[in-house]
Every structure is written in C-alpha cells, then in structure tokens.
mmCIF file of C-alpha atoms in Angstrom:
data_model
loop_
_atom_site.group_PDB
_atom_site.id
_atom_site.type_symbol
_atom_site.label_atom_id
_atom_site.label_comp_id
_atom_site.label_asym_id
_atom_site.label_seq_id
_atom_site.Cartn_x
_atom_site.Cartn_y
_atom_site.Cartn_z
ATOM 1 C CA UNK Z 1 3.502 27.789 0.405
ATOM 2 C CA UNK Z 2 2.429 25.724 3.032
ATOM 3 C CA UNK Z 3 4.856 22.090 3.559
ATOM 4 C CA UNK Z 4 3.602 18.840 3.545
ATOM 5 C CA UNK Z 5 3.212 17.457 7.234
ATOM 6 C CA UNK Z 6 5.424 14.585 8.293
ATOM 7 C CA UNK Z 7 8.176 14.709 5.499
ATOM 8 C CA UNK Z 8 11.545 14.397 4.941
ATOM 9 C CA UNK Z 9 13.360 16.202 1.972
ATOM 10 C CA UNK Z 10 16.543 14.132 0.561
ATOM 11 C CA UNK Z 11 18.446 16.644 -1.162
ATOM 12 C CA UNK Z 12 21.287 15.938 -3.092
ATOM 13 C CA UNK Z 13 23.464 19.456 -3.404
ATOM 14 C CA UNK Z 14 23.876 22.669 -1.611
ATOM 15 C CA UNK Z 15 21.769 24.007 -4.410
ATOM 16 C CA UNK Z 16 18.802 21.549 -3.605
ATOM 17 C CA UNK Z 17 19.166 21.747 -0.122
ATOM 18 C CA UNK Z 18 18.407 25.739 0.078
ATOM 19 C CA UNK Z 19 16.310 26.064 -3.125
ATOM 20 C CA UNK Z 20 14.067 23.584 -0.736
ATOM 21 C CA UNK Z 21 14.885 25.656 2.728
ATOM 22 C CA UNK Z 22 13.598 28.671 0.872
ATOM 23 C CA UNK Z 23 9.958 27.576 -0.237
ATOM 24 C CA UNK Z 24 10.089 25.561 3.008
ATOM 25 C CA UNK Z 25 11.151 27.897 5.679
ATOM 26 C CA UNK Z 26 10.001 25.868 8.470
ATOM 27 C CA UNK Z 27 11.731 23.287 7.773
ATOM 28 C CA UNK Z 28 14.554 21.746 10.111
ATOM 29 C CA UNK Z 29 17.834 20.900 8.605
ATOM 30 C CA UNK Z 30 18.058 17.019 9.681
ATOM 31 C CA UNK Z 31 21.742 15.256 10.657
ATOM 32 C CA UNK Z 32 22.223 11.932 12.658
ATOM 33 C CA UNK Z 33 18.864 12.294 14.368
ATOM 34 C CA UNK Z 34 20.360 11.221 17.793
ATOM 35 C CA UNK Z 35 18.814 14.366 19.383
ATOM 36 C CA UNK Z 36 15.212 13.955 18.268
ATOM 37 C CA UNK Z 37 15.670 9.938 19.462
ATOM 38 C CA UNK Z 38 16.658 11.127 23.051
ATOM 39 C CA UNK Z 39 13.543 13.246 23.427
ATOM 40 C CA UNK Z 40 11.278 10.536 21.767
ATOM 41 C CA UNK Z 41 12.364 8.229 25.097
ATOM 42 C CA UNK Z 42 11.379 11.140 26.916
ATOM 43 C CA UNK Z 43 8.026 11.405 25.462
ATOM 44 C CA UNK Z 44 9.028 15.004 24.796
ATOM 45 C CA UNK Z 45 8.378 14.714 20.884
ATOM 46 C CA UNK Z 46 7.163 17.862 18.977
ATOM 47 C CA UNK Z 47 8.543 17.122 15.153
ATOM 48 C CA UNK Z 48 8.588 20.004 12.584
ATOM 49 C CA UNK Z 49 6.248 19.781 9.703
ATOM 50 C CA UNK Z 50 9.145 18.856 7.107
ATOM 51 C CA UNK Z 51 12.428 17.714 7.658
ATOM 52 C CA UNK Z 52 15.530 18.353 5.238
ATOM 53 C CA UNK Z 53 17.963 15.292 5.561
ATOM 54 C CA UNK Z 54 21.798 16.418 4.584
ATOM 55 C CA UNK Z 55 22.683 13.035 4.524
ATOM 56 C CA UNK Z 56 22.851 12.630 0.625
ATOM 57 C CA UNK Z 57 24.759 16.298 0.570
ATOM 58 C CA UNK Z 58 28.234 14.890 -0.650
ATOM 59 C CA UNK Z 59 30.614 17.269 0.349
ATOM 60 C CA UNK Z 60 29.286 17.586 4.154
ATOM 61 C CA UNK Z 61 30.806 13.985 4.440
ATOM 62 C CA UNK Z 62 34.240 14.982 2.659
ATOM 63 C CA UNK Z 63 37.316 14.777 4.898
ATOM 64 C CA UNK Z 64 40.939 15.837 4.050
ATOM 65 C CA UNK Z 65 44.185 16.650 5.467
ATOM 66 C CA UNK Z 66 46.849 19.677 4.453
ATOM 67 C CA UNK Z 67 50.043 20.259 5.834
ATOM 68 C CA UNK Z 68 48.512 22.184 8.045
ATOM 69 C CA UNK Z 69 44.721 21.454 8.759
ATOM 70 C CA UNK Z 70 42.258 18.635 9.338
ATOM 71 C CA UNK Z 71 39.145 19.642 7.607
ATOM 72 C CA UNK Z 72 36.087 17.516 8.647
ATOM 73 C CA UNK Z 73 32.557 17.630 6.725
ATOM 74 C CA UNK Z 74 29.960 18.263 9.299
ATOM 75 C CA UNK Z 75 27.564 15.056 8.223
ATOM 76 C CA UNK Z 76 30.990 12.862 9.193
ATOM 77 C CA UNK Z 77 29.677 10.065 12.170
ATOM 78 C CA UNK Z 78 31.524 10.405 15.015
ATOM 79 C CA UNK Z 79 32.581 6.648 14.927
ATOM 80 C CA UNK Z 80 34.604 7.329 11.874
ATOM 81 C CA UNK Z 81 36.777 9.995 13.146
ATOM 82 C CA UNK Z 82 37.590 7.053 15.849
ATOM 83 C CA UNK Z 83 38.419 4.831 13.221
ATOM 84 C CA UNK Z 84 40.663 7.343 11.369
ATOM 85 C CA UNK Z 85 43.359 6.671 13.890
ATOM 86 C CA UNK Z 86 46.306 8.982 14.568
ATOM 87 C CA UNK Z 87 45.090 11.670 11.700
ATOM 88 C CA UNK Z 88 42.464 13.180 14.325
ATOM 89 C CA UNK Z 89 44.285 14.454 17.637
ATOM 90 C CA UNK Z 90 44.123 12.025 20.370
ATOM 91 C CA UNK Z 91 42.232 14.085 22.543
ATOM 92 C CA UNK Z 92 39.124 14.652 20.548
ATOM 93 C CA UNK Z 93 39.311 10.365 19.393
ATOM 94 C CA UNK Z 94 39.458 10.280 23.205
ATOM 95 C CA UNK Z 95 36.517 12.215 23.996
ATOM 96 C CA UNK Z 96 34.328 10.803 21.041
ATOM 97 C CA UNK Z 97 35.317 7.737 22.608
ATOM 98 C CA UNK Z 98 33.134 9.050 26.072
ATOM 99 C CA UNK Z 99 30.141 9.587 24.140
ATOM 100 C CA UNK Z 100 27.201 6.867 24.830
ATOM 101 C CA UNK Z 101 27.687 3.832 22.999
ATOM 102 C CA UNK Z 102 28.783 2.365 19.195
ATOM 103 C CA UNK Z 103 25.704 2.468 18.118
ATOM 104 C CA UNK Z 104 25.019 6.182 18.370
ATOM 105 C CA UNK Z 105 27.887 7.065 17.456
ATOM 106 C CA UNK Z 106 27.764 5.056 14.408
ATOM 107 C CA UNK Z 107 24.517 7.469 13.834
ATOM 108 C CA UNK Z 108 25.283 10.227 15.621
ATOM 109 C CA UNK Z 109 27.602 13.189 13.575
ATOM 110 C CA UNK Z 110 30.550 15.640 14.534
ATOM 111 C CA UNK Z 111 28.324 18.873 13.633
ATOM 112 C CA UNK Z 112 24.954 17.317 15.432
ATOM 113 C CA UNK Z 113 27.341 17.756 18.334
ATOM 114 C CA UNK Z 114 28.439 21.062 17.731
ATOM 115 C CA UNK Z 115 24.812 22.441 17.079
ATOM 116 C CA UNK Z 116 22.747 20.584 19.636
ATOM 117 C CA UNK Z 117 20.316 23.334 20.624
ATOM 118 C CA UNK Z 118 19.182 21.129 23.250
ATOM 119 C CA UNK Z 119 22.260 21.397 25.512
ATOM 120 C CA UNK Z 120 25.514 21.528 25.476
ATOM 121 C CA UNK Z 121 27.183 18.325 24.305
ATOM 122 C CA UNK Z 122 30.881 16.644 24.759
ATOM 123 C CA UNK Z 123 32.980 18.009 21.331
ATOM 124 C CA UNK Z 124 32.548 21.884 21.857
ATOM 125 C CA UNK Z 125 34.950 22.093 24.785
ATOM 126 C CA UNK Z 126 37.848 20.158 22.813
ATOM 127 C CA UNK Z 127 37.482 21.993 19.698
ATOM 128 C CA UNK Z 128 37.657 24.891 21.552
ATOM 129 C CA UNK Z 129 40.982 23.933 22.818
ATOM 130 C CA UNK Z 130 42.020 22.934 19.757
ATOM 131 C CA UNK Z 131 41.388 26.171 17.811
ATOM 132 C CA UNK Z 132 38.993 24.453 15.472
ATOM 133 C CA UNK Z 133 37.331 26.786 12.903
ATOM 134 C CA UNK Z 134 33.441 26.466 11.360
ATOM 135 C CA UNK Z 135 32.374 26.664 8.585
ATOM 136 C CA UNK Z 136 28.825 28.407 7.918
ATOM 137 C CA UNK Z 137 27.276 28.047 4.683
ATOM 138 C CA UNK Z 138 23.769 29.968 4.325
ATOM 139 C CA UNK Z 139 20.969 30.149 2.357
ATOM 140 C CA UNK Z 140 22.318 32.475 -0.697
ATOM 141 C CA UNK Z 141 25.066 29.446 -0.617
ATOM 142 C CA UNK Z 142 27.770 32.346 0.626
ATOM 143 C CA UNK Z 143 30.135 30.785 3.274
ATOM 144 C CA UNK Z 144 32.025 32.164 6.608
ATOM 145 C CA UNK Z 145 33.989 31.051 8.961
ATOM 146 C CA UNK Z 146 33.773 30.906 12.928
ATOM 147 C CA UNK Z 147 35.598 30.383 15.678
ATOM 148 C CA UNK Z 148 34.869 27.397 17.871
ATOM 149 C CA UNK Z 149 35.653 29.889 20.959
ATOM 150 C CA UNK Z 150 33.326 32.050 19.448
ATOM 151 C CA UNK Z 151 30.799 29.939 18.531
ATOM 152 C CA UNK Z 152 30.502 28.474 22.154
ATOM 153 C CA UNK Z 153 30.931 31.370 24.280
ATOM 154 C CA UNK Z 154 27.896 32.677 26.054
ATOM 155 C CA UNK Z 155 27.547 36.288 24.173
ATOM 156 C CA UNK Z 156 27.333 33.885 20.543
ATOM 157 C CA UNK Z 157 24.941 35.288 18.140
ATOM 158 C CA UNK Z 158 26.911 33.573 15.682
ATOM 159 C CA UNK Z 159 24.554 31.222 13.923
ATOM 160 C CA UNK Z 160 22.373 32.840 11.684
ATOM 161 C CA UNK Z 161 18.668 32.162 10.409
ATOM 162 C CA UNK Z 162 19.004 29.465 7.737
ATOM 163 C CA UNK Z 163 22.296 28.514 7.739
ATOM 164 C CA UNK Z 164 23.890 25.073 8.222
ATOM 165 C CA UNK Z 165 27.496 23.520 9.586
ATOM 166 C CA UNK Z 166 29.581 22.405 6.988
ATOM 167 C CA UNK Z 167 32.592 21.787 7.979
ATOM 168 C CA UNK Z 168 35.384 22.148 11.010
ATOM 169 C CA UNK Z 169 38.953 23.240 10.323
ATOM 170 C CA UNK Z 170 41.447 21.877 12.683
ATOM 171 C CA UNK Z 171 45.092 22.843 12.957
ATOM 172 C CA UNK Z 172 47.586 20.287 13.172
ATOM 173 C CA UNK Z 173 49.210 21.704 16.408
ATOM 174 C CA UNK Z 174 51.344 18.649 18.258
ATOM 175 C CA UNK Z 175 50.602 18.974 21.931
ATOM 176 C CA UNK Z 176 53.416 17.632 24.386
ATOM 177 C CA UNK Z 177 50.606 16.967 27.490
ATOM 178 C CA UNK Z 178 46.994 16.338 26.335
ATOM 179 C CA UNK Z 179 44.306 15.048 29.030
ATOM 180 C CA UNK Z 180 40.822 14.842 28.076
ATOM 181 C CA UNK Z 181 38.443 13.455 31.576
ATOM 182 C CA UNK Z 182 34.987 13.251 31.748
ATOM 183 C CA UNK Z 183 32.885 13.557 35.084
ATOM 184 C CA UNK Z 184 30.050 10.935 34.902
ATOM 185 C CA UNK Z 185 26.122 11.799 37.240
ATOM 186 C CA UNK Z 186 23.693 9.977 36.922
ATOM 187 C CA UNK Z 187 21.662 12.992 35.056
ATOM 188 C CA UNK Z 188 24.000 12.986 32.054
ATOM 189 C CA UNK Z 189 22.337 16.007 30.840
ATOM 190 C CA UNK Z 190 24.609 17.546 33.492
ATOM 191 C CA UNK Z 191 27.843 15.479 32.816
ATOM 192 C CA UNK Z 192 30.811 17.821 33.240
ATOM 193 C CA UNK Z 193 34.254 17.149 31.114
ATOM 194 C CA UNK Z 194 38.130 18.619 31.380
ATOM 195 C CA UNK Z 195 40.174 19.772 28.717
ATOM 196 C CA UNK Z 196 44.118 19.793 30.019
ATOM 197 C CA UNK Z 197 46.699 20.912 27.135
ATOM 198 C CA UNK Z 198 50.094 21.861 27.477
ATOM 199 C CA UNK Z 199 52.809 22.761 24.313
ATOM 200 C CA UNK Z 200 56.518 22.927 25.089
ATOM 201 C CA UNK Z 201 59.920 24.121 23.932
ATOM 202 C CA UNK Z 202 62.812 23.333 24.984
ATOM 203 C CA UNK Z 203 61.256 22.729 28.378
ATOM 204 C CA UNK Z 204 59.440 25.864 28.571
ATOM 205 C CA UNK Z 205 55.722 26.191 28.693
ATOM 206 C CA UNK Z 206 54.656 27.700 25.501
ATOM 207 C CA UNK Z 207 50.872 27.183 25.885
ATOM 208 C CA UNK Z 208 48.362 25.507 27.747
ATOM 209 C CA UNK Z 209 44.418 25.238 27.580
ATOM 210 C CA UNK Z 210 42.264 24.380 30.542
ATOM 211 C CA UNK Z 211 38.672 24.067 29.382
ATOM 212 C CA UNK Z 212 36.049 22.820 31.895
ATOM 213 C CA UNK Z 213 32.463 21.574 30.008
ATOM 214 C CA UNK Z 214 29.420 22.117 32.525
ATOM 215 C CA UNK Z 215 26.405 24.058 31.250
ATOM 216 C CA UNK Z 216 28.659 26.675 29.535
ATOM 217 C CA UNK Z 217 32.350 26.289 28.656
ATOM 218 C CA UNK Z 218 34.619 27.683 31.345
ATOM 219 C CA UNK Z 219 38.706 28.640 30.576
ATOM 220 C CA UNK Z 220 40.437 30.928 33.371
ATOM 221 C CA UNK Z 221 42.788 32.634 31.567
ATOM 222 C CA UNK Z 222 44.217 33.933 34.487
ATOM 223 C CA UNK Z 223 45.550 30.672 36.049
ATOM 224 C CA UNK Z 224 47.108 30.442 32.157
ATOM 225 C CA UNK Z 225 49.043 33.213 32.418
ATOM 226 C CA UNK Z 226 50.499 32.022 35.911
ATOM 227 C CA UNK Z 227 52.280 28.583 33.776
ATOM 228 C CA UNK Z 228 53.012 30.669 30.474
ATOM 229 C CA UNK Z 229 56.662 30.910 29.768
ATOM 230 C CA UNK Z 230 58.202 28.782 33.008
ATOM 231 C CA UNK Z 231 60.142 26.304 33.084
ATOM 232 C CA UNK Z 232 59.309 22.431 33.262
ATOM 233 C CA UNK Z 233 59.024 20.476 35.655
ATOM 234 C CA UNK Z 234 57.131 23.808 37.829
ATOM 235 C CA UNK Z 235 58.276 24.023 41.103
ATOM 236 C CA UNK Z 236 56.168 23.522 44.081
ATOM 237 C CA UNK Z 237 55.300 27.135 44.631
ATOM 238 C CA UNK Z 238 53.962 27.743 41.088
ATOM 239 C CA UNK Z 239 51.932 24.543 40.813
ATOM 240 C CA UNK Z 240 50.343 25.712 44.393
ATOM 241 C CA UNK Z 241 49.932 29.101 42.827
ATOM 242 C CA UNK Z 242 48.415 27.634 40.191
ATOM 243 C CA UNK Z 243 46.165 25.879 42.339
ATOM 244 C CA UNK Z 244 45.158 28.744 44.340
ATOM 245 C CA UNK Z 245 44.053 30.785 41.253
ATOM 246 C CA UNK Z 246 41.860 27.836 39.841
ATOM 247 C CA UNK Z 247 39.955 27.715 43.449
ATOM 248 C CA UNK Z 248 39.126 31.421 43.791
ATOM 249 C CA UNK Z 249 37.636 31.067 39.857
ATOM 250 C CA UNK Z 250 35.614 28.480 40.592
ATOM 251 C CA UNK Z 251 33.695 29.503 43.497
ATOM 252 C CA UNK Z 252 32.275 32.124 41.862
ATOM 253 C CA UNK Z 253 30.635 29.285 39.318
ATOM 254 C CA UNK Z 254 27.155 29.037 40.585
ATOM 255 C CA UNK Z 255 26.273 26.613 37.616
ATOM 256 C CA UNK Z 256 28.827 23.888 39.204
ATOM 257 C CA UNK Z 257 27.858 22.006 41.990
ATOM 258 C CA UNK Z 258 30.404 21.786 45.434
ATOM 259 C CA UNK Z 259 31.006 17.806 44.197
ATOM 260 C CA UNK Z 260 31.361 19.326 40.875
ATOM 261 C CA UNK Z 261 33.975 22.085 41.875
ATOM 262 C CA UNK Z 262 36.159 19.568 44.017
ATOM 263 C CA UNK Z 263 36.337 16.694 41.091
ATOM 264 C CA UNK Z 264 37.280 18.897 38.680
ATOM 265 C CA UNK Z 265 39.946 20.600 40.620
ATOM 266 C CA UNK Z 266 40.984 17.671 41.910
ATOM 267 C CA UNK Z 267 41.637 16.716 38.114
ATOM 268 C CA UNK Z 268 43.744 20.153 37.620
ATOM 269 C CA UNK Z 269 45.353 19.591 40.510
ATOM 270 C CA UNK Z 270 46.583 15.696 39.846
ATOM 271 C CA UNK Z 271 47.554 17.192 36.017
ATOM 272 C CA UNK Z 272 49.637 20.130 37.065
ATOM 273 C CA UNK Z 273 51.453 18.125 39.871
ATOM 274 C CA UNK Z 274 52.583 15.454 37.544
ATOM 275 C CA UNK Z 275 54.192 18.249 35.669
ATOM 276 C CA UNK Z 276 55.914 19.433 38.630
ATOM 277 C CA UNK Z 277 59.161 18.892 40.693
#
C-alpha cells in the first residue's frame, strides 16, 4: 500500500509501532528530530513520505537501576540523564554536558545519538568505554542485545532492516580515574573527543580504556596492555613507554589531522603523567 505523503504516525505500543512499520515500510522511525533540524539549516532537506514518532512508545522512556545495571529507554532526552545526578557515571553526564546547547538537548535523545546515520556523534565513544549493551527490538517484536563496541566498530552490520533502539544497559563499574575531553573546530561535524579510564586495586592498574572519537572510534589496545597490571603512581619509563606506543598508532590514522594527532596526544600524555611518579 502506498503511505500518505507528509505524515507522522503516533503510535502508542511496540505492537502499533510495527503493525504500522509493516504496511508502511518506508517509513522512518522518528526520535528527537535534532538530526533532520541540522540538515533543514543546511537546506539539505529530503523528508521520507511518513514518519513514525516513538515518542508516545512508553517503555522507550522507562529508566531503572539494579544492583548492577543502569538501563536507559532509548526515547530518554539527553538533558534528563544530566539531571539524574550521580545515578549516570560522571563521564557520560560530562560528555552530554559537551553537546550543543539546553535546548537540544532538552529535544535531542540518548538513542538519536547512538543511531545518527549522518555521522558519528559524541555518546558512542563513552558507552563504548563503559561496556554499555543495546538493545534491538525488530519488527516480529523479538529482541537482542549488542555490544556498544560492536555496534560502533567499523566491520558493524549489526543493525538490521526494521529494527529500532530500545534501550542501553550500563554496568555500574566505579572507575578510580575518569577523563572525558572534547576537541572543539570550527567544522563540528569533525569535532574529535577522548575517553581516559583507569580502575584500580590496591594500587595496581586493573583496567584502563583510551577511546579517541574522530570519524570512527579509535582504542589501541596495545598501549593498554603496556599500563595493565603495574603499579601506581607509573614510573617515568613506563609513562614514556606509554607515550611512545600511542605516537607510532596514531600516525598511521590518516582520518586525523597533524593538529588533530598532537591535541589528542597531548591529552594522553597530560593524563598518564598525572598518574605518574
């Protein structure tokens, strides 16, 4: 059946919402919207024939806390996960804190951010360090569940036809070091971000995460390894070593620029030292 031009579908369930996907298959799952605004300014507009808003979708906007996990619905605006306080790690509060103004992120929500098609925006590279989770729900209403790593790396063919975001699992890990920078151009298309995380015990380095956000997400697991299971503070020679290992991946990274390169491991560099003798 051919859809009505120029609508939007309100539906109220899961059950509405696919029964409408499926005699609609054109039809573009709708969230904040923030992403269609940007390319109206553009004058790059090209709307779908039908629209399926998942705003009135109850459960996408559900949020609750375990013993163990933070489980966010995917329809939840990004300025209420700020306004949650210490329940959502301070790094990702931090880096939805980066993003444009109050007023878009009032609109704008967590799983708009995750899915962009458009680019790739500002959440992806924390959630990745954080060992978030996705949930997929598709159009037989079956569920599965994703890794952010996954999700974001390069080789993802995780995201399947008609199926939507509905909801992000993160676990409540306590992180003893956790730096979250962003690199501002003035095309902020190209805005690059750092992820810095480090977990102790008993002094020793247990884990750590660095996760730079350019076009693609970039971790050298490498460098990692050289930190994983010493001692803090590092001495000098490990921190250089560290160091070292971080410039030889990075100049292989034709999608950073030189600026680029030297800001961000400038960044590494101030965040390792401070954790050194």
């Amino acid at each position: 059946m051919d859809a009505p031009l120029n609508q939007v579908i309100f539906p109220n369930s899961f059950q509405e919402f696919f029964a409408a996907w499926n005699r609609f298959p054109g039809a573009v799952p709708y969230a904040g919207g923030t992403n269609i605004i940007g390319r109206q300014e553009k004058d790059v507009l090209d709307l779908p024939p039908i629209f399926l808003c998942l705003d009135k979708i109850d459960e996408l906007h559900r949020i609750t806390r375990t013993e163990q996990y933070l489980e966010i619905g995917s329809m939840t605006k990004l300025n209420k996960l700020v306004t949650l306080g210490k329940i959502v790690p301070e790094i990702l509060r931090k880096c939805i804190e980066s993003i444009a103004g109050v007023q878009l992120r009032n609109i704008a929500t967590i799983g708009g951010n995750i899915c962009s098609t458009s680019r790739l925006m500002d959440l992806p590279a924390v959630l990745t360090a954080l060992d978030a989770q996705y949930e997929f729900r598709g159009i037989s209403n079956n569920t599965r569940w994703v890794s952010a790593a996954r999700f974001h790396s390069e080789e993802n063919t995780s995201l399947e036809s008609q199926e939507i975001l509905s909801r992000i699992r993160l676990p409540l890990h306590q992180w003893d070091y956790a730096i979250y920078k962003k690199f501002y151009s003035e095309n902020y298309i190209k805005n690059e971000a750092l992820v810095f995380l480090v977990k102790t015990q008993k002094n020793m380095l247990i884990d750590i995460r660095v996760i730079i956000k350019g076009n693609t997400l970039l971790r050298n697991k490498n460098g990692e390894d050289i930190l994983n299971g010493k001692y803090l503070p590092f001495s000098r020679k490990t921190a250089d070593d560290f160091i070292e290992n971080w410039k030889e991946f990075l100049i292989e990274k034709q999608e950073l620029s030189e600026i680029s390169k030297n800001s961000l491991l400038n960044s590494i560099e101030e965040n390792i030292y401070k954790l050194s003798e």
